[in-house]
Coordinates of C-alpha atoms and ligand atoms in Angstrom, one line a residue:
M1 CA 0.2 0.3 0.1
N2 CA 1.3 3.5 -1.1
V3 CA 1.5 6.0 1.7
G4 CA 1.0 9.9 2.0
I5 CA 1.5 11.7 5.6
V6 CA -0.1 14.6 6.5
G7 CA 1.8 16.5 9.1
C8 CA 5.5 16.4 9.6
G9 CA 5.8 17.1 13.5
A10 CA 6.7 15.4 16.9
I11 CA 5.7 11.8 16.2
I12 CA 6.0 11.1 12.5
G13 CA 9.9 9.7 13.4
Q14 CA 8.2 6.3 15.1
Y15 CA 5.6 5.9 12.3
L16 CA 9.0 6.2 9.7
A17 CA 11.0 3.9 11.5
T18 CA 8.4 1.0 11.5
F19 CA 7.7 1.5 7.8
D20 CA 11.4 1.3 7.5
E21 CA 10.8 -2.7 8.4
L22 CA 7.8 -3.3 6.7
D23 CA 7.0 -4.5 3.2
V24 CA 3.2 -4.2 3.3
V25 CA 3.6 -0.3 3.2
R26 CA 6.2 1.8 1.4
L27 CA 5.5 5.8 1.9
V28 CA 5.9 8.0 -1.2
A29 CA 5.1 11.5 0.1
V30 CA 4.8 13.7 3.2
A31 CA 2.8 17.1 3.5
D32 CA 2.7 19.8 5.9
L33 CA 1.2 23.4 6.6
D34 CA 5.0 24.5 6.4
P35 CA 6.4 23.4 3.6
A36 CA 10.3 22.8 5.7
R37 CA 9.2 20.0 7.9
A38 CA 8.1 18.1 5.0
E39 CA 11.1 18.9 2.9
A40 CA 13.0 18.0 5.9
V41 CA 11.0 14.6 6.4
A42 CA 11.6 13.9 2.1
E43 CA 15.6 15.1 2.0
G44 CA 17.3 11.7 1.7
R45 CA 14.3 9.6 1.5
E46 CA 14.5 7.5 -1.9
G47 CA 11.1 7.5 -3.4
V48 CA 9.6 10.1 -1.0
R49 CA 8.3 13.4 -2.2
A50 CA 7.7 16.7 -0.7
L51 CA 4.2 18.3 -1.9
T52 CA 1.8 20.5 -0.6
V53 CA -1.1 19.1 1.0
P54 CA -3.4 19.8 -1.8
E55 CA -1.0 18.2 -4.5
L56 CA -0.7 15.3 -1.6
L57 CA -4.6 14.7 -2.1
A58 CA -4.4 14.8 -5.6
A59 CA -1.3 12.3 -6.3
H60 CA -2.3 9.0 -8.2
D61 CA 0.4 7.0 -6.0
V62 CA -0.9 7.9 -3.2
D63 CA -3.4 4.6 -1.7
L64 CA -3.7 5.9 2.0
V65 CA -3.4 8.9 3.7
L66 CA -1.5 8.8 7.3
N67 CA -3.0 11.9 9.0
L68 CA -0.6 12.7 11.8
T69 CA -1.7 16.0 12.0
V70 CA -2.7 18.1 15.3
P71 CA -6.6 17.2 16.6
A72 CA -8.7 19.8 15.5
A73 CA -7.4 18.8 12.0
H74 CA -8.0 15.2 12.1
A75 CA -11.3 15.3 10.7
D76 CA -11.1 18.0 8.5
V77 CA -7.9 16.2 6.6
A78 CA -9.6 12.8 6.6
L79 CA -12.9 14.2 5.0
Q80 CA -9.8 16.1 2.0
A81 CA -8.7 12.9 1.8
I82 CA -12.0 10.7 1.4
A83 CA -13.5 13.3 -1.2
A84 CA -9.8 12.2 -3.1
G85 CA -11.0 8.4 -3.1
K86 CA -8.2 7.9 -0.6
A87 CA -8.3 5.7 2.4
V88 CA -7.1 6.9 5.6
Y89 CA -5.9 6.0 8.6
G90 CA -5.3 9.1 11.9
E91 CA -3.7 9.3 14.9
K92 CA -5.4 9.8 17.9
P93 CA -8.2 10.9 18.6
L94 CA -10.6 10.0 15.0
A95 CA -11.9 13.5 15.4
T96 CA -12.6 16.3 18.3
T97 CA -16.2 15.7 18.6
V98 CA -18.5 12.4 17.5
D99 CA -20.4 14.8 15.2
Q100 CA -16.9 15.2 13.1
A101 CA -16.0 11.4 13.8
R102 CA -19.5 10.4 12.7
A103 CA -19.0 12.6 9.2
V104 CA -15.9 11.2 8.7
L105 CA -17.3 7.4 8.6
A106 CA -20.1 8.2 6.8
A107 CA -18.5 10.2 3.9
A108 CA -15.7 7.0 3.9
E109 CA -18.7 4.2 3.6
D110 CA -20.2 6.5 0.7
A111 CA -16.9 6.4 -0.8
S112 CA -16.3 3.1 -0.2
V113 CA -12.6 3.7 1.2
T114 CA -11.2 2.7 4.8
V115 CA -11.0 4.5 7.8
G116 CA -8.0 3.4 10.5
C117 CA -7.1 5.0 14.0
A118 CA -4.7 5.2 16.3
P119 CA -3.8 3.9 19.2
D120 CA -2.2 0.4 17.4
T121 CA -0.5 -0.2 20.7
V122 CA -3.1 -2.9 21.8
L123 CA -2.0 -4.4 19.0
G124 CA 1.1 -5.4 20.1
T125 CA 1.8 -8.7 22.6
G126 CA 1.2 -6.6 26.0
I127 CA -3.2 -6.2 25.6
Q128 CA -2.6 -8.9 23.3
T129 CA -1.1 -11.7 26.0
A130 CA -3.7 -9.7 28.9
R131 CA -6.8 -10.6 26.6
K132 CA -5.7 -13.8 25.9
A133 CA -5.6 -14.0 29.1
I134 CA -8.9 -13.0 29.9
D135 CA -10.3 -14.9 27.1
D136 CA -8.9 -17.7 28.2
G137 CA -10.6 -17.6 31.4
L138 CA -7.6 -17.4 33.0
I139 CA -9.2 -14.8 35.9
G140 CA -12.8 -16.4 35.6
S141 CA -15.2 -13.7 34.7
P142 CA -14.6 -10.4 34.2
I143 CA -15.8 -7.2 37.0
S144 CA -13.6 -4.8 37.0
A145 CA -11.3 -2.9 35.7
T146 CA -9.0 0.5 36.4
A147 CA -6.9 2.8 34.1
T148 CA -5.0 5.1 35.7
M149 CA -2.7 7.6 33.8
T150 CA -0.7 10.3 35.8
T151 CA 2.0 13.0 34.5
P152 CA 2.3 16.7 35.8
G153 CA 1.5 17.7 31.6
H154 CA 3.1 17.4 28.0
E155 CA 4.4 20.6 28.3
R156 CA 7.6 20.2 30.0
W157 CA 8.3 18.2 26.7
H158 CA 6.9 19.0 24.3
P159 CA 8.0 22.3 21.9
N160 CA 4.9 23.1 21.1
P161 CA 1.7 21.6 23.8
D162 CA -0.5 24.3 22.9
F163 CA -2.9 21.6 21.5
Y164 CA -2.9 19.6 24.7
Y165 CA -4.7 22.4 26.6
V166 CA -7.7 23.2 24.3
P167 CA -11.1 21.1 23.7
G168 CA -10.1 18.3 21.9
G169 CA -6.6 17.8 23.7
G170 CA -6.9 17.4 27.8
P171 CA -5.6 14.4 29.6
L172 CA -9.0 12.4 28.6
L173 CA -8.7 12.8 24.6
D174 CA -4.9 12.5 24.8
M175 CA -4.0 10.1 26.9
G176 CA -7.5 8.2 27.0
P177 CA -8.1 6.9 23.6
Y178 CA -4.6 4.2 24.7
Y179 CA -6.6 3.3 28.3
V180 CA -9.9 3.1 26.5
T181 CA -9.5 1.1 23.1
A182 CA -7.3 -1.7 25.8
L183 CA -10.3 -1.5 28.2
V184 CA -12.7 -2.0 25.0
T185 CA -10.2 -4.5 23.4
L186 CA -9.8 -6.4 27.2
L187 CA -13.5 -6.5 28.0
G188 CA -16.0 -5.0 25.3
P189 CA -18.3 -2.2 24.2
V190 CA -19.0 0.5 27.2
S191 CA -22.9 1.2 27.3
S192 CA -23.0 4.3 30.1
V193 CA -20.1 6.5 31.8
I194 CA -19.9 8.5 34.9
G195 CA -17.6 11.5 34.8
A196 CA -15.9 14.0 37.4
A197 CA -13.6 16.5 36.2
S198 CA -11.6 19.5 37.1
R199 CA -9.1 22.0 36.1
T200 CA -6.5 23.3 38.7
R201 CA -4.5 26.6 36.7
G202 CA -5.3 28.7 34.0
S203 CA -1.7 28.2 32.1
R204 CA 1.3 26.3 31.6
V205 CA 5.1 26.8 30.8
I206 CA 6.8 25.3 27.7
G207 CA 9.3 23.7 29.7
S208 CA 11.6 22.7 26.4
G209 CA 12.1 24.4 22.8
P210 CA 12.6 27.5 21.1
R211 CA 9.3 28.7 23.1
Q212 CA 11.1 27.2 26.6
G213 CA 9.4 29.6 29.2
E214 CA 6.5 30.9 27.1
R215 CA 2.9 31.1 29.5
I216 CA 0.6 29.6 27.4
P217 CA -3.5 29.4 28.3
V218 CA -5.5 26.2 29.5
S219 CA -9.1 26.1 28.1
T220 CA -10.1 22.6 29.0
D221 CA -10.1 20.2 31.9
T222 CA -6.7 18.8 33.1
H223 CA -7.8 16.3 35.6
V224 CA -11.2 13.4 34.6
T225 CA -12.3 10.6 36.5
G226 CA -15.1 8.4 35.1
I227 CA -16.6 4.8 35.6
L228 CA -17.3 3.1 31.9
T229 CA -20.2 0.1 32.3
H230 CA -19.3 -2.4 29.2
A231 CA -22.4 -3.8 28.0
S232 CA -21.2 -6.8 29.9
G233 CA -21.6 -5.2 33.3
V234 CA -18.2 -5.1 34.2
L235 CA -16.8 -1.1 35.6
S236 CA -13.8 0.4 34.8
T237 CA -12.4 3.2 36.9
L238 CA -10.3 5.7 35.3
V239 CA -7.9 8.4 36.5
M240 CA -6.6 10.5 33.8
T241 CA -4.1 13.3 34.8
F242 CA -1.9 16.3 33.6
D243 CA -1.9 17.3 37.8
A244 CA -0.2 14.9 39.5
V245 CA 3.6 14.3 39.6
D246 CA 3.5 10.3 39.6
T247 CA 2.0 7.5 40.7
Q248 CA 2.6 3.8 42.0
A249 CA -0.3 2.4 40.5
S250 CA -0.3 0.2 38.0
K251 CA -1.4 2.0 34.4
L252 CA -4.5 -1.1 34.0
E253 CA -5.9 -4.0 36.2
V254 CA -8.0 -5.9 35.6
H255 CA -9.9 -7.9 38.3
G256 CA -12.0 -11.1 37.9
E257 CA -14.3 -13.7 39.7
I258 CA -10.7 -15.6 40.3
G259 CA -7.8 -13.7 39.2
S260 CA -6.3 -10.6 39.0
L261 CA -4.4 -9.4 35.9
I262 CA -1.8 -6.4 35.5
V263 CA -2.0 -5.4 32.2
P264 CA 0.9 -3.6 30.7
D265 CA 0.9 0.5 29.5
P266 CA -1.3 0.6 26.3
N267 CA 0.5 3.4 25.3
R268 CA 3.3 0.9 24.5
F269 CA 3.5 -2.6 22.1
A270 CA 5.0 -5.0 24.3
G271 CA 5.5 -5.2 28.7
D272 CA 4.9 -8.1 31.0
V273 CA 1.5 -9.4 32.1
K274 CA 1.5 -10.4 35.9
L275 CA -1.4 -12.8 37.2
R276 CA -2.5 -13.4 41.0
T277 CA -5.5 -16.5 41.1
L278 CA -7.2 -17.0 44.2
G279 CA -4.8 -19.0 46.7
S280 CA -1.0 -18.2 44.5
P281 CA 1.8 -17.0 47.1
A282 CA 2.7 -14.4 44.4
W283 CA 2.4 -12.5 41.1
E284 CA 3.2 -14.7 38.2
V285 CA 4.6 -13.1 35.0
L286 CA 2.6 -14.7 32.1
P287 CA 4.6 -15.6 28.7
V288 CA 3.5 -13.5 25.6
S289 CA 1.2 -15.5 23.8
A290 CA -0.6 -13.0 21.5
G291 CA 0.1 -9.9 19.3
Y292 CA 2.2 -7.9 16.8
L293 CA 5.9 -9.2 18.2
D294 CA 8.5 -5.6 18.0
A295 CA 5.8 -3.4 16.9
G296 CA 5.7 -0.1 17.1
R297 CA 3.9 2.5 15.6
G298 CA 2.2 2.1 12.2
F299 CA 1.3 -1.5 13.0
G300 CA -2.6 0.0 12.9
V301 CA -1.9 1.0 9.2
A302 CA -0.4 -2.6 8.0
D303 CA -3.0 -4.1 9.5
L304 CA -5.3 -2.2 7.5
A305 CA -3.5 -3.1 4.4
A306 CA -3.5 -6.6 5.1
T307 CA -7.0 -6.6 5.8
P308 CA -9.4 -8.0 2.7
A309 CA -11.2 -4.8 0.8
G310 CA -14.7 -4.1 3.3
Q311 CA -13.6 -5.4 5.9
E312 CA -12.6 -3.7 9.1
P313 CA -9.1 -3.2 10.2
R314 CA -8.1 -4.0 14.1
A315 CA -7.5 -0.2 14.7
G316 CA -11.0 0.6 12.5
G317 CA -13.0 4.2 12.8
S318 CA -15.8 2.0 13.9
L319 CA -14.0 0.9 17.6
A320 CA -12.0 5.0 16.9
L321 CA -16.0 6.3 17.0
H322 CA -17.1 4.2 20.6
V323 CA -13.6 5.1 22.2
L324 CA -14.3 8.5 21.4
E325 CA -18.0 8.7 21.9
V326 CA -17.0 7.1 25.5
M327 CA -14.3 9.7 26.4
Q328 CA -16.5 12.7 25.3
S329 CA -19.5 11.4 27.3
V330 CA -17.5 11.6 30.4
L331 CA -16.6 14.9 29.8
T332 CA -20.4 15.7 28.9
S333 CA -21.4 13.8 32.5
A334 CA -18.6 15.5 34.0
G335 CA -20.8 18.6 33.6
S336 CA -24.1 17.4 33.6
G337 CA -23.7 15.4 37.1
R338 CA -25.5 12.6 35.2
A339 CA -24.9 9.0 33.7
E340 CA -24.8 9.4 29.6
P341 CA -26.1 6.5 27.9
I342 CA -23.4 5.4 24.8
Q343 CA -25.2 5.1 21.4
S344 CA -22.4 3.6 19.7
T345 CA -21.3 -0.1 19.9
V346 CA -19.1 -1.9 18.2
D347 CA -17.5 -6.2 18.4
R348 CA -14.0 -6.8 19.9
P349 CA -11.7 -6.6 17.0
A350 CA -9.8 -9.6 16.2
A351 CA -7.6 -10.9 18.5
V352 CA -4.0 -11.1 17.2
P353 CA -2.5 -14.2 17.0
L354 CA 1.3 -14.2 18.0
T355 CA 2.9 -13.2 14.8
P356 CA 6.3 -12.0 13.6
L357 CA 7.1 -8.5 11.9
T358 CA 8.2 -10.1 9.0
R359 CA 4.9 -12.1 9.0
V360 CA 2.9 -9.4 8.6
S361 CA 1.8 -9.0 5.0
V362 CA -0.5 -9.0 2.3
Ligands
NAD401 N1 3.7 14.0 20.4 C1 3.8 12.5 21.0 O1 4.7 11.7 21.2 C2 2.5 11.2 20.0 C3 2.2 10.9 20.4 C4 1.5 9.9 20.3 C5 0.5 10.7 19.1 N2 0.7 11.9 18.9 C6 -0.4 12.2 17.7 O2 0.0 12.6 17.0 C7 -0.6 13.5 16.6 C8 0.5 15.0 16.3 O3 1.2 15.0 17.1 P1 3.1 15.6 17.6 O4 3.3 15.2 18.4 O5 2.8 15.2 16.6 O6 2.0 17.3 17.0 P2 2.8 18.4 16.6 O7 2.7 19.4 16.8 O8 4.6 18.2 16.9 O9 3.6 18.2 15.1 C9 1.9 18.2 13.8 C10 2.0 18.1 12.4 O10 0.4 18.5 11.4 C11 0.7 20.1 11.1 N3 -0.3 20.1 10.6 C12 -1.8 20.6 11.5 N4 -2.7 21.3 10.7 C13 -1.8 20.9 9.3 C14 -3.1 20.7 8.3 N5 -4.4 21.1 8.4 N6 -2.8 20.4 7.2 C15 -1.3 19.8 7.0 N7 -0.4 19.7 8.1 C16 -1.4 20.3 9.2 C17 1.5 21.1 11.7 O11 2.6 21.8 10.9 C18 2.5 19.9 12.9 O12 4.2 20.2 11.7 C19 -1.7 14.2 17.6 O13 -2.9 13.5 17.8 C20 -1.3 13.1 18.8 O14 -1.8 12.9 19.9 C21 1.8 12.1 19.7

């Protein structure tokens, strides 16, 4: 599959590293609002052209547009790519509102093109081994889960952190996609949510890069908590915050009738899955048993390329829409004080058997 990337910022390097390893994906063009950024990426990369965004969208050799722009531009760039007849795979979130995300999926359906969306970390061995443990009954019937993401704030390391602190950013929409996508992968779709949120500071100070020391405004909540009721009846508790120094809590835990599982960081592709069953003396690390081995950002694009036409890829648009609706509804509930029902639902994507890198092919 020939890929053109729109958006050449901080995250592109991880995709480039993955595409260097994968035969199924060939990068042919890059574009950015800032032409110098696109030129810097194309320079020295054989077969990769730096184009303007309209040129890239019109390019006949681009099959899929990889949308690595900032969240506020995700829906607009996706709709333009779909209008040009291209498949789209975007960084998370799919859009900043559920209505925009629905519009993207509707346009894609009309145009018969496929939509994929990050995160693809859940296709790695960490979450997939945990999923297999649950599906194999190692913890019995699941009862509850906890998801905890703490950081004092991305402005400490990101040179242009403005997008994290406007609506569409914040800890839930930024990091929640990893955690909520993992919870849906492990425990199935969500049917209703309750949320509460707070904002402690009206501004943040950039900690690195040319704008170091600049104060940027905060117009979104920076500490978000939520309770998700899955359709199965399992209850997941979320804590997503840009307002905590550190934690020793597991990023994800799942508790069942006969066992508890510590699930590795859903923002990474691999990590130890730990199990403790009733009566066992200690936690045991489970052997790696499922998922794409040695994966990195971009495996979702390869998975999409290997998915037969007309079928939903694992990191697909319907899953991304459901996850976005869950997150937006937590924020709506935080404002209203009421539980919010979730309209969308989604099947759990097919499990990933243990697959070495070289086997991800059409
Ligand atoms: N930085 C990370 O570590 C990281 C990790 C995972 C996911 N992401 C996600 O990746 C996406 C991009 O993040 P980033 O950190 O690379 O941001 P960034 O600000 O560093 O880069 C975004 C790039 O997109 C370009 N751009 C913005 N709007 C555009 C448009 N309409 N058309 C063409 N180009 C446009 C900008 O000029 C910029 O070069 C976000 O959705 C973010 O959530 C980032």
